[in-house]
Coordinates of C-alpha atoms and ligand atoms in Angstrom, one line a residue:
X126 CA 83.6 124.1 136.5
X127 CA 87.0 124.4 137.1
X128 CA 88.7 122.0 139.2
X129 CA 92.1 121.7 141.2
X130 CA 94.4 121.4 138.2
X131 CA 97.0 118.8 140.4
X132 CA 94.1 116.1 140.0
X133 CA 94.6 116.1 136.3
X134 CA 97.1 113.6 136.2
X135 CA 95.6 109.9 137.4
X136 CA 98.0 107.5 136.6
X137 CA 101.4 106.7 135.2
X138 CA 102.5 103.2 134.1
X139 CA 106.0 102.2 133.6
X140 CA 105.7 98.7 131.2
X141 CA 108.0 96.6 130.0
X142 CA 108.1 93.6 127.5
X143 CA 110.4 90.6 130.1
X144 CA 109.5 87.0 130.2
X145 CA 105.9 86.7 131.7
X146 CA 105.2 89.3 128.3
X147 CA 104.1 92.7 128.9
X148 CA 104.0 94.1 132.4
X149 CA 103.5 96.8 134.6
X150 CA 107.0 97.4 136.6
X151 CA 106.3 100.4 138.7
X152 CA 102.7 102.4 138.6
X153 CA 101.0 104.8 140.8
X154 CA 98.7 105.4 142.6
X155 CA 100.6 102.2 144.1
X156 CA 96.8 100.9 144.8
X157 CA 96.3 100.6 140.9
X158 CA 94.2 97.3 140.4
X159 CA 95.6 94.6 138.5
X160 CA 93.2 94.0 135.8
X161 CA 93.8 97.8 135.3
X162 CA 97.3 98.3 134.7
X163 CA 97.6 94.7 133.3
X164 CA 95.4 96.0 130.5
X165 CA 97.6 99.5 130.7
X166 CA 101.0 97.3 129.7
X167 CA 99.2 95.2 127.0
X168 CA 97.4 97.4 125.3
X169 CA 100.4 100.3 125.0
X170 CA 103.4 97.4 124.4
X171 CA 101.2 95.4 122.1
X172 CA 100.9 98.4 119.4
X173 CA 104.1 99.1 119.6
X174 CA 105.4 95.4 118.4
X175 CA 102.4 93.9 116.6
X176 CA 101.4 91.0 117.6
X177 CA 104.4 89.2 116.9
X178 CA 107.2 89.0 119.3
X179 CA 110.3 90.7 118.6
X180 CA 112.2 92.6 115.2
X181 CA 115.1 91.8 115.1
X182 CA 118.2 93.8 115.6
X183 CA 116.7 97.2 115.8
X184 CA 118.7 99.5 118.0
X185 CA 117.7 101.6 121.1
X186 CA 117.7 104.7 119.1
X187 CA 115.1 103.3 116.6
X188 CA 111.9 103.1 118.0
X189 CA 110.8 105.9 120.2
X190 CA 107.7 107.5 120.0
X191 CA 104.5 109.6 121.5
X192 CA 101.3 107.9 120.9
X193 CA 98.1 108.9 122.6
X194 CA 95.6 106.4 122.9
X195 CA 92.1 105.6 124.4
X196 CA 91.5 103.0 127.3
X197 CA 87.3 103.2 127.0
X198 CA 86.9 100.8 129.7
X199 CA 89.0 102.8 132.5
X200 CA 87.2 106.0 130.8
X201 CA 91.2 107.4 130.4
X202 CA 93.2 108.2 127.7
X203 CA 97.0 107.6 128.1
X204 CA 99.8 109.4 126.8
X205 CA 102.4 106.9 125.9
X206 CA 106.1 107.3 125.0
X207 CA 107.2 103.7 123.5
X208 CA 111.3 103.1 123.8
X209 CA 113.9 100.0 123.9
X210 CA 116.1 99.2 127.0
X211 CA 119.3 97.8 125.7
X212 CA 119.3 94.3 127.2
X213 CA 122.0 91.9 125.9
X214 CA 120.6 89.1 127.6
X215 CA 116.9 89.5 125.4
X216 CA 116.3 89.0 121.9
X217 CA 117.2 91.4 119.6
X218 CA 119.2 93.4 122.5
X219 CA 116.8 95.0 123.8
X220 CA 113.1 95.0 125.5
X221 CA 110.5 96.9 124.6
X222 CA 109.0 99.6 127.2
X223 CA 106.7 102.1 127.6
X224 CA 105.9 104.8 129.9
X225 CA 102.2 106.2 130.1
X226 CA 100.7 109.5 131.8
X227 CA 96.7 108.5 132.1
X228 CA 94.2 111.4 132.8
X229 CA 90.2 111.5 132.5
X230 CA 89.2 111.0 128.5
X231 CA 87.3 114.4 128.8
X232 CA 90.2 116.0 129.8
X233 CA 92.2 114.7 126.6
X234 CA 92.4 118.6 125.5
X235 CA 95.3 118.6 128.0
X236 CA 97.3 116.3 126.0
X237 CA 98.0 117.7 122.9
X238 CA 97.7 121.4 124.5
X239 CA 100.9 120.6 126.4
X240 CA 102.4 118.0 124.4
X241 CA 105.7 119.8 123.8
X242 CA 107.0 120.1 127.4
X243 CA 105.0 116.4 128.5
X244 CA 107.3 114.9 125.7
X245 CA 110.6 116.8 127.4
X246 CA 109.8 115.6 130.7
X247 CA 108.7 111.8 129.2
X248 CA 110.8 111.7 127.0
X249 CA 113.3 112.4 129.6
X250 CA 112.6 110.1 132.3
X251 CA 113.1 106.9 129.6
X252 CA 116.4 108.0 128.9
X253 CA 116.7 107.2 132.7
X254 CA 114.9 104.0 132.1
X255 CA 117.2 103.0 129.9
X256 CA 120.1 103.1 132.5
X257 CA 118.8 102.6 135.4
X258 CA 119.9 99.2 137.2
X259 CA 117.1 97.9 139.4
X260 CA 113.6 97.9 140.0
X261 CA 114.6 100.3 142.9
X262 CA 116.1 102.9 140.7
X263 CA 112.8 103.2 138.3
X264 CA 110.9 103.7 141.1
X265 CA 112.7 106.9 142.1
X266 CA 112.4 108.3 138.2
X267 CA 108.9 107.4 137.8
X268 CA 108.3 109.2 141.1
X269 CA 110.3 112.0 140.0
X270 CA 108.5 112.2 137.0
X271 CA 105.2 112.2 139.2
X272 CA 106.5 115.2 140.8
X273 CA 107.3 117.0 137.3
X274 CA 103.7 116.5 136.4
X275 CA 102.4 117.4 139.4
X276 CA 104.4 120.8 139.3
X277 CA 103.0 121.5 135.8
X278 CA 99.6 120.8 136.3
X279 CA 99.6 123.2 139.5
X280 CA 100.5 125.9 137.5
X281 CA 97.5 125.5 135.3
X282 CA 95.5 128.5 135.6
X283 CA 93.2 128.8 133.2
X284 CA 90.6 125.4 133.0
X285 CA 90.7 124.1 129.4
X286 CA 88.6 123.9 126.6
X287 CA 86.4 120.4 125.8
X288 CA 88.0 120.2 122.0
X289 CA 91.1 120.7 120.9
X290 CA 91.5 124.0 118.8
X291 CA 93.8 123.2 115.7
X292 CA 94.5 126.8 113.2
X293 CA 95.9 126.3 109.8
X294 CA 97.0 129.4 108.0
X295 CA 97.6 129.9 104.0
X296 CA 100.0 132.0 103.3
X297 CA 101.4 133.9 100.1
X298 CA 101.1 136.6 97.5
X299 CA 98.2 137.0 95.8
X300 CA 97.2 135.0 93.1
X301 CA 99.6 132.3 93.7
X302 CA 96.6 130.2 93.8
X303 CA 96.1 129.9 97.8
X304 CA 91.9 129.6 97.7
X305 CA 92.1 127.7 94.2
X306 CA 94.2 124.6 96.4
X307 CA 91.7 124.7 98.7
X308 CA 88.7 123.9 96.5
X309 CA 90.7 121.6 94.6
X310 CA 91.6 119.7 97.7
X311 CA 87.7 119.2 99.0
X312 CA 86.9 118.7 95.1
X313 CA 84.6 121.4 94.7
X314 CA 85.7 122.4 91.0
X315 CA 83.0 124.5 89.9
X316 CA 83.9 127.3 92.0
X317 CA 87.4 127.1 91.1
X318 CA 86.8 128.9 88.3
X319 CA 84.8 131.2 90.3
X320 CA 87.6 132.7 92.4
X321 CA 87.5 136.1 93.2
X322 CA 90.8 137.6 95.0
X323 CA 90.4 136.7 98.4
X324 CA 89.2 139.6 100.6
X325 CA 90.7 140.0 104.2
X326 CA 90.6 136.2 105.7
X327 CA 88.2 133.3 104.2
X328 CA 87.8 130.5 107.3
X329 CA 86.7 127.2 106.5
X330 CA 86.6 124.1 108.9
X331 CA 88.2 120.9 108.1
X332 CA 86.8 117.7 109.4
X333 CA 89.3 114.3 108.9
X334 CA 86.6 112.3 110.9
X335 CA 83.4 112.4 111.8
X336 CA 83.7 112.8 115.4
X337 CA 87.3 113.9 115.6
X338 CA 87.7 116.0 119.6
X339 CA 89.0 119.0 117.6
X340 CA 87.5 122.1 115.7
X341 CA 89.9 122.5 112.6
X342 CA 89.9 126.1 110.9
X343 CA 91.9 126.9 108.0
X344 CA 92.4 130.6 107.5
X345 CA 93.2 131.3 103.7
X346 CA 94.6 134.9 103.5
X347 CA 94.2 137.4 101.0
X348 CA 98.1 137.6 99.5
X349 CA 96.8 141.5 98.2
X350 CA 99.4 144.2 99.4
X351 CA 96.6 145.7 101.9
X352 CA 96.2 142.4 103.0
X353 CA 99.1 140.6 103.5
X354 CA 100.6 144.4 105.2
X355 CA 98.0 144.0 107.7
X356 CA 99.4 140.3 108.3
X357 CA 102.3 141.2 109.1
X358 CA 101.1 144.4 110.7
X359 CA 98.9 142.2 113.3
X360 CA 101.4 139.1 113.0
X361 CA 100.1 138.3 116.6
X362 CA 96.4 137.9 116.1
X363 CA 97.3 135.3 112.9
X364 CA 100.1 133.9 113.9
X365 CA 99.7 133.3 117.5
X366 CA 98.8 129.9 118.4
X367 CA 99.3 128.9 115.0
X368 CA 99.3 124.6 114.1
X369 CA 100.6 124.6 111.0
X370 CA 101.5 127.0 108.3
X371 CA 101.2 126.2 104.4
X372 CA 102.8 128.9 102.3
X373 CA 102.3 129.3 98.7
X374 CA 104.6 130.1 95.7
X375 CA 103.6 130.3 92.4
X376 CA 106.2 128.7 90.6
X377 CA 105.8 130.4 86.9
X378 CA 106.4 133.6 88.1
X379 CA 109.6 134.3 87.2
X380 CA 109.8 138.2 88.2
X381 CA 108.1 137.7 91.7
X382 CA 110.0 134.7 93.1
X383 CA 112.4 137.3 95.0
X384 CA 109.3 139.1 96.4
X385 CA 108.0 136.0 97.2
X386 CA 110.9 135.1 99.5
X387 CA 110.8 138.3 101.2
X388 CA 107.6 137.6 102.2
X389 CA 108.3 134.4 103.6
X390 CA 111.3 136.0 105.2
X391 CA 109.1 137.7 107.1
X392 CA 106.5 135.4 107.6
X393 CA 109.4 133.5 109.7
X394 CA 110.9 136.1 111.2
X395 CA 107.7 137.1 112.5
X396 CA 107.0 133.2 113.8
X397 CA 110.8 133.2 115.4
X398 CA 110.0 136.5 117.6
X399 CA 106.7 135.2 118.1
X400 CA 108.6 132.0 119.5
X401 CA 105.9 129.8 117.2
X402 CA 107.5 126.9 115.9
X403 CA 104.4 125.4 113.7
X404 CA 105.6 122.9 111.0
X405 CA 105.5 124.1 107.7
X406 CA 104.6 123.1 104.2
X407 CA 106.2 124.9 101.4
X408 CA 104.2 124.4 97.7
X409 CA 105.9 125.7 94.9
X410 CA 102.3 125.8 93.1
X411 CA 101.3 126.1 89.4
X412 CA 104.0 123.1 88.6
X413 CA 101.4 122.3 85.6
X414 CA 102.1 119.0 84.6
X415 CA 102.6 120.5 80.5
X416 CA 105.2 122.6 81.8
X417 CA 107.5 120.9 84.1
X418 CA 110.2 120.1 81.6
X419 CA 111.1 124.0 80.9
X420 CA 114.2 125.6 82.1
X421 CA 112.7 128.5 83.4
X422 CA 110.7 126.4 85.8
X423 CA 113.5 124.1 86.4
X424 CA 115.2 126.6 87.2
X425 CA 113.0 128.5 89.5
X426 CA 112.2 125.5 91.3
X427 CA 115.9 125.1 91.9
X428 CA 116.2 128.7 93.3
X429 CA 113.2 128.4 95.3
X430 CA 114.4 124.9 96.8
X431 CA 117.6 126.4 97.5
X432 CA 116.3 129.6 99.3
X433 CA 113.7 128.5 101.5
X434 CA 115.6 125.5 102.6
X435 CA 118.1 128.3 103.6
X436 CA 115.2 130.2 105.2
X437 CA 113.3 127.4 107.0
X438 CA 116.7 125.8 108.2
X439 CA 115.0 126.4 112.0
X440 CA 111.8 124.9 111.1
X441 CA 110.6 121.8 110.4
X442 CA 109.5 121.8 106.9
X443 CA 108.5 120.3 103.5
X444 CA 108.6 121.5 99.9
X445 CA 105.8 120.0 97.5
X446 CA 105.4 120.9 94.0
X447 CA 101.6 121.2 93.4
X448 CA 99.0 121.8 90.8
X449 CA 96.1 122.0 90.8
X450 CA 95.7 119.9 87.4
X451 CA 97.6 117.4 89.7
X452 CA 95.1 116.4 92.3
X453 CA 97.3 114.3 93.5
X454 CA 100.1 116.6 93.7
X455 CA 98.0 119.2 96.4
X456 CA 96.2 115.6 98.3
X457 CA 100.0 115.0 99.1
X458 CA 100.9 118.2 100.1
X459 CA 97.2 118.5 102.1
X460 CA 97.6 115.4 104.1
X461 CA 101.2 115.8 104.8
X462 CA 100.3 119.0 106.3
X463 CA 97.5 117.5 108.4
X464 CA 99.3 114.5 109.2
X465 CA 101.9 116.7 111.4
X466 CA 98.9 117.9 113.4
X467 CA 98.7 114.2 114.7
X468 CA 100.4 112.5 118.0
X469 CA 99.5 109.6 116.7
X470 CA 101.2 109.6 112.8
X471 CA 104.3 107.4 114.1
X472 CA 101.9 104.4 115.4
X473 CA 100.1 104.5 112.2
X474 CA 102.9 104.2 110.1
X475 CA 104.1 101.1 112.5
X476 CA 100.7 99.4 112.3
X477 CA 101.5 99.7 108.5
X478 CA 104.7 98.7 108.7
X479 CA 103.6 95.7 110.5
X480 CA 100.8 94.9 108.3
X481 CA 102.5 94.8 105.4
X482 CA 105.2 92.6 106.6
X483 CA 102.3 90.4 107.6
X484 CA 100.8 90.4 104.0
X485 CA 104.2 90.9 102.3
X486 CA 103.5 94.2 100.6
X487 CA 105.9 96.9 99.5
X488 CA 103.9 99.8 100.2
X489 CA 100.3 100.5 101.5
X490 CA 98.3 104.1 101.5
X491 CA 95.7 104.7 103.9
X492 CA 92.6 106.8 102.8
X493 CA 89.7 108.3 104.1
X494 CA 86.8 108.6 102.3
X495 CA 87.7 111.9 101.2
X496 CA 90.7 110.8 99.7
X497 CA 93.1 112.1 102.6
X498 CA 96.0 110.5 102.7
X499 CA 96.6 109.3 106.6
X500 CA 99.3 107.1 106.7
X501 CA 101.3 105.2 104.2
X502 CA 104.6 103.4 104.6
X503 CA 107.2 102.0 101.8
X504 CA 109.6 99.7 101.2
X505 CA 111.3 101.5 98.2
X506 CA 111.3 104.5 96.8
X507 CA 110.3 103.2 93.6
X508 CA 107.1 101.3 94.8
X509 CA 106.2 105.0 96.3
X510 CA 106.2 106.8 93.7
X511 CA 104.0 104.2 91.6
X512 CA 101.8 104.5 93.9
X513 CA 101.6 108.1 94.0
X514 CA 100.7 107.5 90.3
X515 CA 98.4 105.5 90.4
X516 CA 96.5 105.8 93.5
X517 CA 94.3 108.9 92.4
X518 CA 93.2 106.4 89.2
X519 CA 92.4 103.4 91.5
X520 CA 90.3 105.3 93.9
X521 CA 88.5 106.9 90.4
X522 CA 87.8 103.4 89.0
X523 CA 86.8 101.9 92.2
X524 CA 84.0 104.7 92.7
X525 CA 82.8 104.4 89.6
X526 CA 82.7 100.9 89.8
X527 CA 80.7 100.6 92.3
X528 CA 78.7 103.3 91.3
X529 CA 77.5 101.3 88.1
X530 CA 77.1 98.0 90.3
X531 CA 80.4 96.4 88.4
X532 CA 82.4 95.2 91.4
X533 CA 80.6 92.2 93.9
X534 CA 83.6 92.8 96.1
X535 CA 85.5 95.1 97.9
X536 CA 88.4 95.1 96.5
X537 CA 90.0 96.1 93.0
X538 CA 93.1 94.0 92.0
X539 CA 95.2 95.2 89.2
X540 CA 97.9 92.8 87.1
X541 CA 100.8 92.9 84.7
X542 CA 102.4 96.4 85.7
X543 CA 105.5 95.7 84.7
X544 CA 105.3 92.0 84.9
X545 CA 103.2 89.8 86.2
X546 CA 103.9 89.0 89.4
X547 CA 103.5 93.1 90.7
X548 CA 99.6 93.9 91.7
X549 CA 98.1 96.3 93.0
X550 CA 94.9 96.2 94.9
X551 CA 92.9 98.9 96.2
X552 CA 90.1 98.0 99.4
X553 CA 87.9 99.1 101.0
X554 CA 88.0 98.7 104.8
X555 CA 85.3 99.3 107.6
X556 CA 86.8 100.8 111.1
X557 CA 83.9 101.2 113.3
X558 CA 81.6 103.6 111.5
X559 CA 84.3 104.6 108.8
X560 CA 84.9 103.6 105.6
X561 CA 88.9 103.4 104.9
X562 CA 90.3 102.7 101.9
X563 CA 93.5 100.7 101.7
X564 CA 95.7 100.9 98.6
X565 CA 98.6 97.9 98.4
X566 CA 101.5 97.6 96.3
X567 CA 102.7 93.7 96.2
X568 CA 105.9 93.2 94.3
X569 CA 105.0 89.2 94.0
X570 CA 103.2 86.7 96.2
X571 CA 99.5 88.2 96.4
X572 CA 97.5 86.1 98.7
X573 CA 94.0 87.4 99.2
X574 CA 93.0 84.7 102.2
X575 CA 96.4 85.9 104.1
X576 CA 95.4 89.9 103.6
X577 CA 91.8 88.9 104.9
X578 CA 93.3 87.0 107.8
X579 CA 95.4 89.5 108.8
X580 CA 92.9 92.4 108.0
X581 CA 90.6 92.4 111.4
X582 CA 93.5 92.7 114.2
X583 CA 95.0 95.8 111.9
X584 CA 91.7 97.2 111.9
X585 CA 91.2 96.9 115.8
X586 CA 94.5 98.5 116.2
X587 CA 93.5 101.7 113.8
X588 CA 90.3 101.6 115.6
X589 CA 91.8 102.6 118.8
X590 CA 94.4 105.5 116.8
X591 CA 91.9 106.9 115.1
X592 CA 89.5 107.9 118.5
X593 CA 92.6 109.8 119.3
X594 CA 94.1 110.7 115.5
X595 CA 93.6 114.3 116.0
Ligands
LIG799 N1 98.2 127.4 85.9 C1 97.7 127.3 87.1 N2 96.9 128.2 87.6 C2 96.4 128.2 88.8 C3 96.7 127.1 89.7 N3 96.1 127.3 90.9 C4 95.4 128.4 90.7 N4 95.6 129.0 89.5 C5 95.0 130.2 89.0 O1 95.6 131.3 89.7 C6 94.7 132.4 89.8 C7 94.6 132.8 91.3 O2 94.1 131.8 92.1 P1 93.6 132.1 93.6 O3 93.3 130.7 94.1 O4 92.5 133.1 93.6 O5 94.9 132.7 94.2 P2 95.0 133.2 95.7 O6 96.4 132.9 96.2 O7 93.9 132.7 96.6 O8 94.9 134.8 95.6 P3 94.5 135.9 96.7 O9 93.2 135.5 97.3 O10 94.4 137.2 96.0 O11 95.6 135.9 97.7 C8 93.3 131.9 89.3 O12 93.1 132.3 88.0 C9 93.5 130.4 89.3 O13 92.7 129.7 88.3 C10 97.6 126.1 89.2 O14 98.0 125.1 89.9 N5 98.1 126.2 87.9
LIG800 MG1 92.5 133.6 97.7

């Protein structure tokens, strides 16, 4: 089954955005067919700028990012790094490149098993890109790179698995509310009130999309003394391999905050001599909406923010405040968490960027059907956190809506928040077989015909990210 690793690699694709649009500079194997890399250079510089032709003014150092994305029709998936070559001579300063890595789609696994070091060596070779001089001088980096890649993939012992393997962990001392989140999060109320101190490790699988190319298991831990002791004890079975880590404090507790922290403390120390680096989501939980104006919790919250900020300072990581009155609150914290686990989180929030420049929105939220949040972009703060208000209520009114045969259409406009001119419309969107639900914030100017105009090319463009979202 296994076969000579240094065939993994079958293409690589150095585009750039010049005159004749985008086009394939340097590629190998140098017998590549046109239609083929043509259709590489397109497809990879094309969802990096929209379909418009240039920003303006943004510098080198804004726009670079991974991306992996599906080419069906040469049965690959490519590995893309998007970047700017300053170019004084081209609008906005600079031209838009890409470089791709293409490998067999059932080998995807690859991709996001290795990501870390690809993106180094990538990452690296478009920093020579952007300095090299001539046509010449890419084509000794893009062989170089070749090489690189050809080194790794020969060291490759063991064959890969068919679907990615993602672990989630929840972390904490008991009680803090750890198995309580995660019925809360997949709505399954009833047996919230059911739970029973978790025993050992309860493993559940998460599914974003139907057919998503990864298993997902969550691994809520019992926070009990035996329990989290063993942990710690066995840090290598739990933490080894480990994709993301949530870890939960609950925020009332006054008298074990510190015990709190020195589990965490060791939680991190164990992940640093472990060399794990997953990102991490801090929720200070219990932050019941009745009680949020109190100084003890105001207080504790300030501690808290204070400590594991100092803690985490190697990490990258995020502090939520959650309840689980506040749906909302642990959805945010949730799909965060989740979104981190995707290559593909920066092109989403560009296709929203884009699309709501289109449509002249301030914000947009992107939803699944289950309510997870997988990409959102705003122009303001303010519009954000309107939107984190209300969203919950919109997608409550637009289910029942529909579920009493109110609403023809499917869309749900609201007026006069504030004044006016501010809307906010919540839709419903089809990509392929999934239903997506879009959630836009316009400050003024709503124009339905210019959202449904604009509607099917930023469909076909989260189409081709979602095959590959996680
Ligand atoms: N006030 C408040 N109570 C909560 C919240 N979340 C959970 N609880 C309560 O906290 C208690 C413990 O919740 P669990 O979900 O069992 O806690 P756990 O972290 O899984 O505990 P272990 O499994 O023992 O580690 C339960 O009585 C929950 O109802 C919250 O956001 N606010
Ligand atoms: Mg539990």
């Amino acid at each position: 089954m296994s076969k000579p690793k240094t065939e993994i690699i079958k293409s690589i694709v150095l585009s750039v955005f010049d005159d004749d649009g985008p086009t394939p500079k340097i590629y190998w194997p140098n017998n590549m067919d046109e239609a083929s890399r043509l259709l590489i250079a397109m497809k990879t510089i094309s969802l990096l700028m929209g379909d418009s032709v240039y920003q303006n003014s943004t510098s080198t150092e804004e726009i670079n990012y991974f991306g992996i994305l599906p080419f069906p029709d040469l049965k690959l998936n490519g590995l893309t790094y998007f970047f700017l070559i300053y170019d004084p001579e081209a609008r906005g300063n600079a031209k838009a490149a890409t470089i791709t890595v293409l490998i067999n789609e059932e080998d995807r696994v690859f991709f996001y098993e290795n990501m870390k070091y690809l993106r180094v060596i990538i990452d690296n070779a478009a920093s020579k890109v952007q300095l090299a001089k001539s046509l010449e001088e890419n084509e000794v980096i893009i062989s170089e790179l070749r090489g690189e890649l050809l080194d790794f993939t020969s060291e490759i012992k063991d064959p890969f698995s068919l679907k990615r393997q993602i672990k989630i962990l929840f972390t904490g001392l008991d009680k803090v509310g750890k198995t309580s989140f995660l019925h809360a999060v997949k709505k399954r109320y009833s047996e919230i009130i059911k739970t029973l101190p978790t025993k050992g490790v309860a493993r559940t699988e998460e599914k974003i999309f139907e057919e998503q190319n990864s298993t997902i298991s969550i691994w809520d831990l019992g926070g009990q003394k035996q329990y989290r002791e063993k942990f710690i004890e066995q840090r290598k079975i739990y933490l080894y391999n480990v994709d993301l880590l949530f870890y939960i404090i609950d925020i009332q507790d006054s008298e074990r905050i510190a015990e709190s922290i020195e589990l965490f403390k060791k939680v991190i120390g164990s992940l640093l001599e472990l060399d794990e680096f997953p990102p991490i989501v801090v929720c200070l939980n219990k932050y019941d909406p009745d009680i949020k104006k109190s100084n003890e919790i105001k207080n504790n919250l300030k501690i808290l923010n204070e400590e594991i900020s100092k803690i985490s300072d190697r990490f990258f990581f995020k502090i939520f405040q959650t309840s689980v009155f506040d749906h909302w609150s642990l959805i945010s914290a949730y799909s965060y968490g989740l979104s981190q686990l995707s290559p593909n989180r920066k092109l989403f929030e560009n296709q929203l960027k884009h699309f709501a420049k289109k449509i002249n929105s301030d914000a947009i939220l992107l939803l699944n059907e289950n309510g997870i949040i997988l990409s959102n972009f705003s122009r303001t703060g303010i519009s954000e956190k309107l939107f984190e208000i209300s969203a919950p209520h919109f997608q409550i009114l637009y289910k029942t809506f529909k579920e009493f045969k109110l609403l023809k259409q499917d869309f749900l406009i609201s007026s006069g928040i504030t004044n006016e001119s501010k809307k906010i419309i919540f839709k419903k969107i089809s990509v392929e077989k999934y239903n997506l639900y879009l959630l836009l914030f316009m400050e003024k100017d709503l124009n339905m015909e210019k959202i449904d105009k604009n509607l099917p090319k930023f469909s076909k463009n989260l189409k081709d990210l979602i095959h590959t979202y996680i």
